Coordinates of N, CA and C and ligand atoms in Angstrom, one line a residue:
M1 N 26.9 5.4 18.2 CA 26.2 6.4 17.3 C 26.9 7.7 17.3
R2 N 27.1 8.3 16.2 CA 27.7 9.7 16.2 C 27.0 10.6 15.3
L3 N 26.8 11.8 15.7 CA 26.1 12.9 14.9 C 27.0 14.1 14.9
H4 N 27.5 14.5 13.7 CA 28.3 15.7 13.6 C 27.4 16.9 13.9
Q5 N 28.0 17.8 14.7 CA 27.3 19.1 15.0 C 27.7 20.2 14.1
Y6 N 26.8 20.8 13.4 CA 27.1 22.0 12.5 C 26.9 23.3 13.3
R7 N 27.6 24.3 12.8 CA 27.5 25.6 13.5 C 26.1 26.2 13.2
S8 N 25.6 25.9 12.0 CA 24.3 26.4 11.6 C 23.7 25.5 10.5
Y9 N 22.4 25.7 10.2 CA 21.8 25.0 9.1 C 22.5 25.4 7.8
R10 N 22.9 26.6 7.6 CA 23.5 27.1 6.4 C 24.8 26.3 6.2
Q11 N 25.5 26.0 7.2 CA 26.8 25.3 7.1 C 26.5 23.8 6.6
Y12 N 25.4 23.2 7.3 CA 25.0 21.9 6.9 C 24.7 21.8 5.4
R13 N 23.9 22.7 5.0 CA 23.4 22.7 3.6 C 24.6 22.9 2.6
R14 N 25.5 23.8 2.9 CA 26.7 24.0 2.1 C 27.5 22.8 2.0
R15 N 27.7 22.1 3.1 CA 28.6 20.9 3.1 C 27.9 19.8 2.2
Q16 N 26.6 19.7 2.3 CA 25.9 18.7 1.5 C 26.0 19.1 0.0
E17 N 25.8 20.3 -0.3 CA 25.8 20.7 -1.7 C 27.2 20.6 -2.3
K18 N 28.2 20.9 -1.5 CA 29.5 20.8 -2.0 C 29.9 19.4 -2.4
K19 N 29.6 18.5 -1.5 CA 29.9 17.1 -1.7 C 29.1 16.5 -2.9
N20 N 27.8 16.9 -3.0 CA 27.0 16.5 -4.1 C 27.7 16.9 -5.4
R21 N 28.1 18.1 -5.5 CA 28.7 18.6 -6.8 C 30.0 17.8 -7.1
R22 N 30.8 17.6 -6.0 CA 32.0 16.9 -6.2 C 31.8 15.4 -6.7
Q23 N 30.7 14.8 -6.3 CA 30.5 13.4 -6.6 C 29.3 13.2 -7.5
I24 N 28.9 14.2 -8.3 CA 27.7 14.1 -9.0 C 27.6 12.9 -9.9
D25 N 28.7 12.4 -10.4 CA 28.7 11.3 -11.4 C 28.6 9.9 -10.7
R26 N 28.8 9.9 -9.4 CA 28.8 8.6 -8.7 C 27.4 8.1 -8.3
V27 N 27.2 6.8 -8.4 CA 25.9 6.3 -7.9 C 26.2 5.3 -6.9
W28 N 25.5 5.5 -5.7 CA 25.7 4.6 -4.6 C 24.8 3.3 -4.7
A29 N 23.6 3.6 -5.1 CA 22.6 2.5 -5.1 C 23.0 1.4 -6.1
T30 N 22.5 0.2 -6.0 CA 22.8 -0.9 -6.9 C 21.5 -1.4 -7.6
E31 N 21.7 -2.0 -8.7 CA 20.5 -2.6 -9.4 C 19.9 -3.7 -8.6
R32 N 20.7 -4.5 -7.9 CA 20.2 -5.5 -7.1 C 19.3 -5.0 -6.0
E33 N 19.7 -3.9 -5.4 CA 19.0 -3.2 -4.4 C 17.6 -2.7 -4.9
M34 N 17.7 -2.0 -6.0 CA 16.5 -1.4 -6.6 C 15.5 -2.5 -6.9
T35 N 16.0 -3.7 -7.4 CA 15.1 -4.8 -7.7 C 14.5 -5.3 -6.4
A36 N 15.3 -5.4 -5.4 CA 14.7 -5.9 -4.1 C 13.6 -4.9 -3.6
V37 N 13.9 -3.6 -3.7 CA 12.8 -2.7 -3.3 C 11.6 -2.8 -4.1
A38 N 11.8 -2.8 -5.4 CA 10.6 -2.9 -6.4 C 9.8 -4.2 -6.1
E39 N 10.5 -5.3 -5.9 CA 9.8 -6.6 -5.6 C 9.0 -6.4 -4.3
A40 N 9.6 -5.8 -3.3 CA 8.9 -5.7 -2.0 C 7.7 -4.8 -2.1
V41 N 7.9 -3.7 -2.9 CA 6.7 -2.8 -3.1 C 5.6 -3.6 -3.8
K42 N 5.9 -4.4 -4.8 CA 4.8 -5.1 -5.5 C 4.2 -6.1 -4.6
A43 N 5.0 -6.8 -3.7 CA 4.4 -7.8 -2.9 C 3.7 -7.3 -1.7
R44 N 4.1 -6.1 -1.2 CA 3.6 -5.7 0.1 C 2.7 -4.5 0.1
I45 N 2.7 -3.8 -1.1 CA 1.8 -2.6 -1.2 C 1.0 -2.7 -2.5
P46 N 0.0 -3.5 -2.5 CA -0.8 -3.7 -3.7 C -1.4 -2.3 -4.1
G47 N -1.4 -2.0 -5.3 CA -2.0 -0.8 -5.8 C -1.2 0.4 -5.5
A48 N 0.1 0.3 -5.2 CA 0.9 1.4 -4.9 C 0.9 2.4 -6.2
R49 N 0.9 3.7 -5.9 CA 0.8 4.6 -7.0 C 1.8 5.7 -7.0
F50 N 2.4 6.0 -5.8 CA 3.3 7.1 -5.7 C 4.4 6.8 -4.6
G51 N 5.7 7.0 -5.1 CA 6.8 6.8 -4.2 C 7.8 8.0 -4.2
L52 N 8.5 8.1 -3.1 CA 9.5 9.2 -3.0 C 10.9 8.5 -2.8
C53 N 11.9 9.1 -3.4 CA 13.3 8.6 -3.1 C 14.0 9.9 -2.6
H54 N 14.4 9.8 -1.3 CA 15.1 10.9 -0.7 C 16.6 10.9 -0.8
G55 N 17.2 12.0 -1.3 CA 18.6 12.1 -1.5 C 19.0 11.3 -2.7
A56 N 18.3 11.6 -3.8 CA 18.5 10.8 -5.0 C 19.4 11.4 -6.1
K57 N 20.1 12.4 -5.7 CA 21.2 13.0 -6.6 C 20.7 13.3 -8.0
A58 N 21.2 12.6 -9.0 CA 20.7 12.8 -10.4 C 19.6 11.9 -10.8
G59 N 19.0 11.2 -9.8 CA 17.8 10.5 -10.0 C 17.9 9.0 -10.5
W60 N 19.1 8.4 -10.3 CA 19.3 7.1 -10.9 C 18.3 6.1 -10.3
E61 N 18.1 6.1 -8.9 CA 17.2 5.1 -8.3 C 15.8 5.5 -8.7
V62 N 15.5 6.7 -8.9 CA 14.1 7.1 -9.3 C 13.8 6.5 -10.7
R63 N 14.7 6.6 -11.6 CA 14.5 6.0 -12.9 C 14.3 4.5 -12.8
Q64 N 15.2 3.9 -12.0 CA 15.1 2.4 -11.8 C 13.7 2.0 -11.3
L65 N 13.2 2.7 -10.3 CA 12.0 2.3 -9.7 C 10.8 2.7 -10.6
R66 N 10.9 3.8 -11.3 CA 9.8 4.1 -12.2 C 9.6 3.0 -13.3
E67 N 10.8 2.6 -13.8 CA 10.8 1.5 -14.9 C 10.2 0.2 -14.3
Q68 N 10.7 -0.2 -13.1 CA 10.3 -1.5 -12.6 C 8.9 -1.5 -12.1
L69 N 8.4 -0.4 -11.6 CA 7.1 -0.4 -11.0 C 6.0 0.3 -11.9
E70 N 6.5 1.1 -12.9 CA 5.6 1.8 -13.8 C 4.5 2.6 -13.0
I71 N 5.0 3.3 -12.0 CA 4.2 4.3 -11.3 C 5.0 5.6 -11.1
E72 N 4.3 6.6 -10.5 CA 4.9 7.9 -10.3 C 5.9 7.8 -9.1
V73 N 7.2 8.1 -9.4 CA 8.2 8.2 -8.3 C 8.9 9.5 -8.5
L74 N 9.1 10.2 -7.4 CA 9.7 11.5 -7.4 C 10.9 11.5 -6.5
G75 N 12.0 12.1 -6.9 CA 13.2 12.1 -6.1 C 13.5 13.5 -5.5
T76 N 14.1 13.6 -4.3 CA 14.5 14.8 -3.7 C 16.0 14.9 -3.6
D77 N 16.5 16.1 -3.7 CA 17.9 16.3 -3.3 C 18.1 17.7 -2.9
I78 N 18.9 17.9 -1.9 CA 19.2 19.3 -1.3 C 19.9 20.1 -2.3
S79 N 20.6 19.5 -3.2 CA 21.5 20.3 -4.1 C 20.8 20.9 -5.3
D80 N 21.3 22.0 -5.8 CA 20.6 22.6 -7.0 C 20.8 21.8 -8.2
T81 N 21.8 20.8 -8.2 CA 22.0 19.9 -9.3 C 20.7 19.1 -9.6
A82 N 19.8 19.0 -8.6 CA 18.6 18.2 -8.8 C 17.7 18.8 -9.8
A83 N 17.7 20.1 -9.9 CA 16.7 20.8 -10.8 C 16.9 20.4 -12.2
G84 N 18.1 20.0 -12.6 CA 18.4 19.7 -14.0 C 18.0 18.2 -14.4
H85 N 17.4 17.5 -13.5 CA 17.1 16.1 -13.8 C 15.6 15.8 -13.7
E86 N 15.2 15.0 -14.6 CA 13.7 14.6 -14.7 C 13.3 13.9 -13.4
H87 N 12.1 14.2 -13.0 CA 11.5 13.6 -11.8 C 12.3 13.8 -10.5
M88 N 13.0 14.9 -10.5 CA 13.8 15.3 -9.3 C 13.4 16.7 -8.9
I89 N 13.4 17.0 -7.6 CA 13.2 18.3 -7.1 C 14.2 18.7 -6.1
R90 N 14.6 19.9 -6.0 CA 15.5 20.4 -5.0 C 14.7 20.5 -3.7
W91 N 15.1 19.7 -2.7 CA 14.3 19.7 -1.5 C 15.1 19.1 -0.4
D92 N 15.0 19.7 0.8 CA 15.7 19.1 2.0 C 14.7 18.0 2.5
F93 N 15.2 16.8 2.6 CA 14.3 15.7 3.0 C 13.8 15.7 4.4
H94 N 14.3 16.7 5.2 CA 13.8 16.8 6.6 C 12.4 17.5 6.6
E95 N 12.1 18.1 5.4 CA 10.8 18.8 5.3 C 9.8 18.0 4.6
T96 N 8.5 18.3 4.9 CA 7.5 17.6 4.2 C 6.6 18.6 3.4
K97 N 6.0 18.1 2.3 CA 5.1 19.0 1.6 C 3.7 18.6 2.1
P98 N 2.7 19.5 2.2 CA 1.4 19.2 2.7 C 0.8 18.1 2.0
E99 N 1.0 18.0 0.6 CA 0.3 17.0 -0.2 C 0.9 15.6 0.0
W100 N 2.1 15.5 0.7 CA 2.7 14.2 1.0 C 2.1 13.5 2.2
I101 N 1.6 14.4 3.2 CA 1.3 13.8 4.5 C 0.2 12.7 4.4
G102 N 0.6 11.5 4.8 CA -0.4 10.4 4.8 C -0.8 10.0 3.4
A103 N 0.1 10.3 2.4 CA -0.4 10.1 1.0 C 0.6 9.3 0.2
V104 N 1.8 8.9 0.8 CA 2.9 8.3 0.0 C 2.9 6.8 0.2
D105 N 2.9 6.0 -0.9 CA 2.9 4.6 -0.8 C 4.2 4.0 -0.3
F106 N 5.3 4.6 -0.8 CA 6.6 4.1 -0.2 C 7.7 5.2 -0.4
I107 N 8.6 5.1 0.5 CA 9.8 6.0 0.5 C 11.0 5.1 0.5
Y108 N 12.0 5.4 -0.4 CA 13.2 4.7 -0.4 C 14.3 5.7 -0.1
S109 N 15.3 5.4 0.8 CA 16.5 6.3 0.9 C 17.7 5.5 1.4
N110 N 18.8 5.9 0.8 CA 20.1 5.3 1.3 C 20.9 6.4 1.9
C111 N 20.2 7.5 2.3 CA 20.9 8.8 2.8 C 20.6 9.2 4.2
L112 N 20.1 8.3 5.0 CA 19.8 8.7 6.4 C 21.1 9.2 7.1
D113 N 22.3 8.7 6.6 CA 23.5 9.2 7.1 C 23.8 10.6 6.8
H114 N 23.0 11.3 6.0 CA 23.2 12.7 5.7 C 22.3 13.6 6.5
S115 N 21.6 13.0 7.4 CA 20.6 13.7 8.2 C 21.3 14.5 9.4
Y116 N 20.9 15.7 9.6 CA 21.5 16.4 10.8 C 20.7 16.1 12.1
D117 N 19.5 15.5 11.9 CA 18.7 15.1 13.0 C 17.9 13.8 12.6
P118 N 18.5 12.6 12.8 CA 17.8 11.4 12.3 C 16.5 11.1 12.9
D119 N 16.2 11.5 14.2 CA 14.9 11.2 14.8 C 13.9 12.1 14.1
L120 N 14.2 13.4 13.9 CA 13.2 14.3 13.2 C 13.0 13.7 11.8
C121 N 14.0 13.4 11.2 CA 14.0 12.9 9.8 C 13.0 11.7 9.6
I122 N 13.2 10.7 10.5 CA 12.4 9.5 10.4 C 11.0 9.8 10.7
R123 N 10.8 10.6 11.7 CA 9.4 11.0 12.1 C 8.7 11.7 10.9
R124 N 9.4 12.5 10.2 CA 8.8 13.3 9.1 C 8.6 12.3 7.9
W125 N 9.5 11.4 7.6 CA 9.3 10.5 6.5 C 8.1 9.6 6.8
L126 N 8.0 9.1 8.0 CA 6.9 8.2 8.3 C 5.6 8.9 8.3
S127 N 5.6 10.2 8.6 CA 4.3 11.0 8.6 C 3.8 11.1 7.2
C128 N 4.6 10.8 6.2 CA 4.2 10.9 4.8 C 3.5 9.7 4.3
L129 N 3.7 8.6 5.0 CA 3.2 7.3 4.5 C 1.7 7.2 4.7
R130 N 1.0 6.7 3.7 CA -0.4 6.4 3.9 C -0.5 5.1 4.8
P131 N -1.6 4.8 5.4 CA -1.7 3.6 6.1 C -1.4 2.4 5.2
G132 N -0.5 1.5 5.6 CA -0.1 0.4 4.7 C 1.1 0.7 3.9
G133 N 1.5 2.0 3.9 CA 2.7 2.4 3.2 C 4.0 2.0 3.9
L134 N 5.1 2.0 3.2 CA 6.3 1.5 3.8 C 7.5 2.4 3.5
A135 N 8.4 2.5 4.4 CA 9.7 3.2 4.2 C 10.8 2.1 4.1
F136 N 11.7 2.2 3.1 CA 12.8 1.4 2.9 C 14.1 2.2 3.1
V137 N 14.7 1.8 4.3 CA 15.8 2.7 4.7 C 17.1 1.8 4.7
E138 N 18.1 2.3 3.9 CA 19.3 1.5 3.7 C 20.3 1.7 4.8
W139 N 21.0 0.6 5.2 CA 22.2 0.7 6.0 C 23.3 -0.2 5.4
S140 N 24.5 0.3 5.5 CA 25.7 -0.6 5.1 C 26.8 -0.3 6.1
A141 N 27.9 -1.1 6.0 CA 29.0 -0.8 6.9 C 29.5 0.6 6.8
L142 N 29.4 1.2 5.6 CA 29.8 2.6 5.5 C 28.9 3.6 6.1
H143 N 27.7 3.2 6.7 CA 26.8 4.0 7.4 C 27.2 4.0 8.9
G144 N 28.2 3.2 9.3 CA 28.6 3.0 10.7 C 29.1 4.3 11.4
P145 N 29.2 4.2 12.7 CA 29.6 5.4 13.5 C 31.0 6.0 13.2
E146 N 31.9 5.1 12.8 CA 33.2 5.5 12.4 C 33.3 6.3 11.1
H147 N 32.2 6.3 10.4 CA 32.1 7.0 9.1 C 31.4 8.4 9.2
S148 N 31.0 8.8 10.4 CA 30.4 10.1 10.6 C 31.4 11.2 10.4
T149 N 31.1 12.1 9.5 CA 32.0 13.2 9.1 C 31.1 14.5 8.9
E150 N 31.8 15.6 8.5 CA 31.1 16.8 8.2 C 30.2 16.6 7.0
D151 N 30.5 15.7 6.1 CA 29.8 15.4 4.9 C 28.6 14.4 5.1
D152 N 28.9 13.4 6.0 CA 28.0 12.3 6.3 C 27.8 12.4 7.8
P153 N 26.9 13.3 8.3 CA 26.9 13.6 9.7 C 26.5 12.4 10.7
F154 N 25.6 11.6 10.2 CA 25.0 10.6 11.1 C 25.7 9.2 10.8
G155 N 26.3 8.6 11.8 CA 26.8 7.3 11.7 C 26.3 6.4 12.8
A156 N 25.9 5.2 12.5 CA 25.3 4.3 13.5 C 25.4 2.9 13.1
T157 N 25.5 2.0 14.1 CA 25.5 0.6 13.7 C 24.1 0.1 13.2
E158 N 24.1 -1.1 12.7 CA 22.9 -1.7 12.2 C 21.8 -1.7 13.3
E159 N 22.3 -2.2 14.5 CA 21.4 -2.3 15.6 C 20.9 -0.9 16.0
E160 N 21.7 0.1 16.0 CA 21.3 1.5 16.3 C 20.3 2.0 15.3
Y161 N 20.5 1.6 14.0 CA 19.5 2.0 13.0 C 18.1 1.4 13.4
E162 N 18.2 0.1 13.7 CA 16.9 -0.6 14.1 C 16.2 0.1 15.3
A163 N 17.0 0.4 16.3 CA 16.4 1.0 17.5 C 15.8 2.4 17.1
L164 N 16.5 3.2 16.3 CA 16.1 4.5 15.9 C 14.7 4.3 15.1
L165 N 14.7 3.4 14.2 CA 13.5 3.3 13.3 C 12.3 2.8 14.2
S166 N 12.7 1.9 15.2 CA 11.6 1.4 16.0 C 11.0 2.4 17.0
R167 N 11.8 3.5 17.2 CA 11.3 4.5 18.1 C 10.1 5.3 17.4
H168 N 10.1 5.2 16.1 CA 9.1 6.0 15.4 C 8.1 5.2 14.5
G169 N 8.5 4.0 14.3 CA 7.6 3.1 13.4 C 7.8 1.7 13.8
V170 N 7.4 0.8 12.9 CA 7.5 -0.6 13.2 C 8.4 -1.2 12.1
V171 N 9.5 -1.8 12.6 CA 10.4 -2.5 11.7 C 9.8 -3.9 11.4
L172 N 9.4 -4.0 10.1 CA 8.7 -5.3 9.7 C 9.6 -6.3 9.2
D173 N 10.8 -5.8 8.6 CA 11.7 -6.8 7.9 C 13.0 -6.1 7.7
R174 N 14.0 -6.9 7.3 CA 15.3 -6.4 7.0 C 15.8 -7.2 5.8
L175 N 15.8 -6.5 4.6 CA 16.2 -7.2 3.4 C 17.8 -7.2 3.4
H176 N 18.3 -8.4 3.0 CA 19.8 -8.5 2.9 C 20.1 -8.5 1.4
V177 N 20.8 -7.5 1.0 CA 21.1 -7.4 -0.5 C 22.6 -7.5 -0.6
P178 N 23.1 -8.6 -1.2 CA 24.6 -8.8 -1.4 C 25.1 -7.7 -2.3
G179 N 26.4 -7.3 -2.1 CA 27.0 -6.3 -2.9 C 27.2 -6.8 -4.3
E180 N 27.5 -5.8 -5.2 CA 27.6 -6.2 -6.6 C 29.1 -6.1 -7.1
D181 N 29.6 -7.2 -7.6 CA 31.0 -7.1 -8.1 C 31.1 -6.1 -9.2
G182 N 32.2 -5.3 -9.2 CA 32.3 -4.4 -10.3 C 31.7 -3.0 -10.0
H183 N 30.9 -2.9 -9.0 CA 30.2 -1.7 -8.6 C 31.3 -0.8 -7.9
R184 N 31.2 0.5 -8.0 CA 32.2 1.3 -7.2 C 32.1 1.1 -5.7
Y185 N 30.9 0.8 -5.2 CA 30.7 0.5 -3.8 C 30.2 -0.9 -3.7
P186 N 31.0 -2.0 -3.7 CA 30.5 -3.3 -3.8 C 30.1 -4.0 -2.5
L187 N 29.9 -3.2 -1.5 CA 29.6 -3.8 -0.2 C 28.1 -4.2 -0.1
D188 N 27.8 -5.1 0.9 CA 26.5 -5.6 1.1 C 25.6 -4.5 1.7
R189 N 24.3 -4.6 1.4 CA 23.4 -3.6 2.0 C 22.3 -4.3 2.8
R190 N 21.8 -3.5 3.8 CA 20.6 -4.0 4.5 C 19.6 -2.9 4.2
I191 N 18.3 -3.4 4.0 CA 17.2 -2.4 3.8 C 16.2 -2.7 4.9
F192 N 16.0 -1.8 5.8 CA 15.0 -1.9 6.8 C 13.6 -1.5 6.1
V193 N 12.7 -2.4 6.4 CA 11.3 -2.2 5.9 C 10.5 -1.7 7.1
V194 N 10.0 -0.5 7.0 CA 9.4 0.2 8.2 C 8.0 0.7 7.9
G195 N 7.1 0.3 8.7 CA 5.7 0.8 8.6 C 5.4 1.8 9.7
R196 N 4.3 2.5 9.5 CA 3.8 3.5 10.5 C 3.2 2.8 11.7
T197 N 3.4 3.4 12.9 CA 2.5 3.0 14.0 C 1.2 3.7 13.9
L198 N 0.1 3.0 14.1 CA -1.2 3.7 13.9 C -1.8 4.2 15.2
Ligands
SAM201 C1 25.7 9.4 -0.9 S1 24.8 10.4 -2.0 C2 23.6 9.2 -2.6 C3 23.0 9.6 -3.8 C4 22.0 8.5 -4.4 N1 21.0 8.2 -3.5 C5 22.8 7.3 -4.9 O1 22.5 6.2 -4.5 O2 23.7 7.5 -5.7 C6 23.8 11.4 -0.8 C7 22.9 12.4 -1.5 O3 22.0 13.0 -0.5 C8 21.8 14.4 -0.8 N2 21.4 15.0 0.5 C9 22.2 15.2 1.6 N3 21.4 15.8 2.5 C10 20.2 15.9 2.0 C11 19.0 16.5 2.5 N4 18.9 17.0 3.7 N5 17.9 16.4 1.7 C12 17.9 15.9 0.5 N6 19.1 15.4 -0.1 C13 20.2 15.4 0.7 C14 23.2 14.8 -1.3 O4 23.1 16.0 -2.0 C15 23.6 13.6 -2.2 O5 23.2 13.7 -3.5

């Protein structure tokens, strides 16, 4: 496990914003992955009404999940580019809004590797789930320790992700989503399905 150390929060934020602007047109998430998440939400969270996607850039996965689930889904991104997109807010995902606490049916994120403090981050995400709510946290080979950089500070193996998630919640399942040929990032994904400890 590796965690890049920043001189200050300001430096962290600037690195994230800079990379976001540099790669604003790229989408990491895949259709296959969004379908897997939507199907899991339908099967495991009956009556789900509100979801969050953390680190959603221009909101691609937010639109996918809104269409598939036909419910309210809001995306966060630390960059000011978020403000120009529908159903997106500029927001650091380490922070919670009072109205989210214990009130969110599901959270999806493929960006835990952008956290400056993954334990804090997971604690805060899980605190937003209502009882029965679930977090879907993506891992891929590019989330591994050797990929920890100033831009993607947190790198860990799949097993280390599981251990981290299990420190704060209950890992209920791990979805295996094969990569998509023709996608810019065609690698396989794992999605940890995590519930709150009560
Ligand atoms: C690898 S991109 C993934 C974007 C999108 N989820 C996708 O699948 O294409 C990571 C995103 O996380 C955002 N990000 C990084 N740190 C963040 C933070 N602390 N809070 C919210 N968003 C953050 C970045 O600005 C960037 O848009």
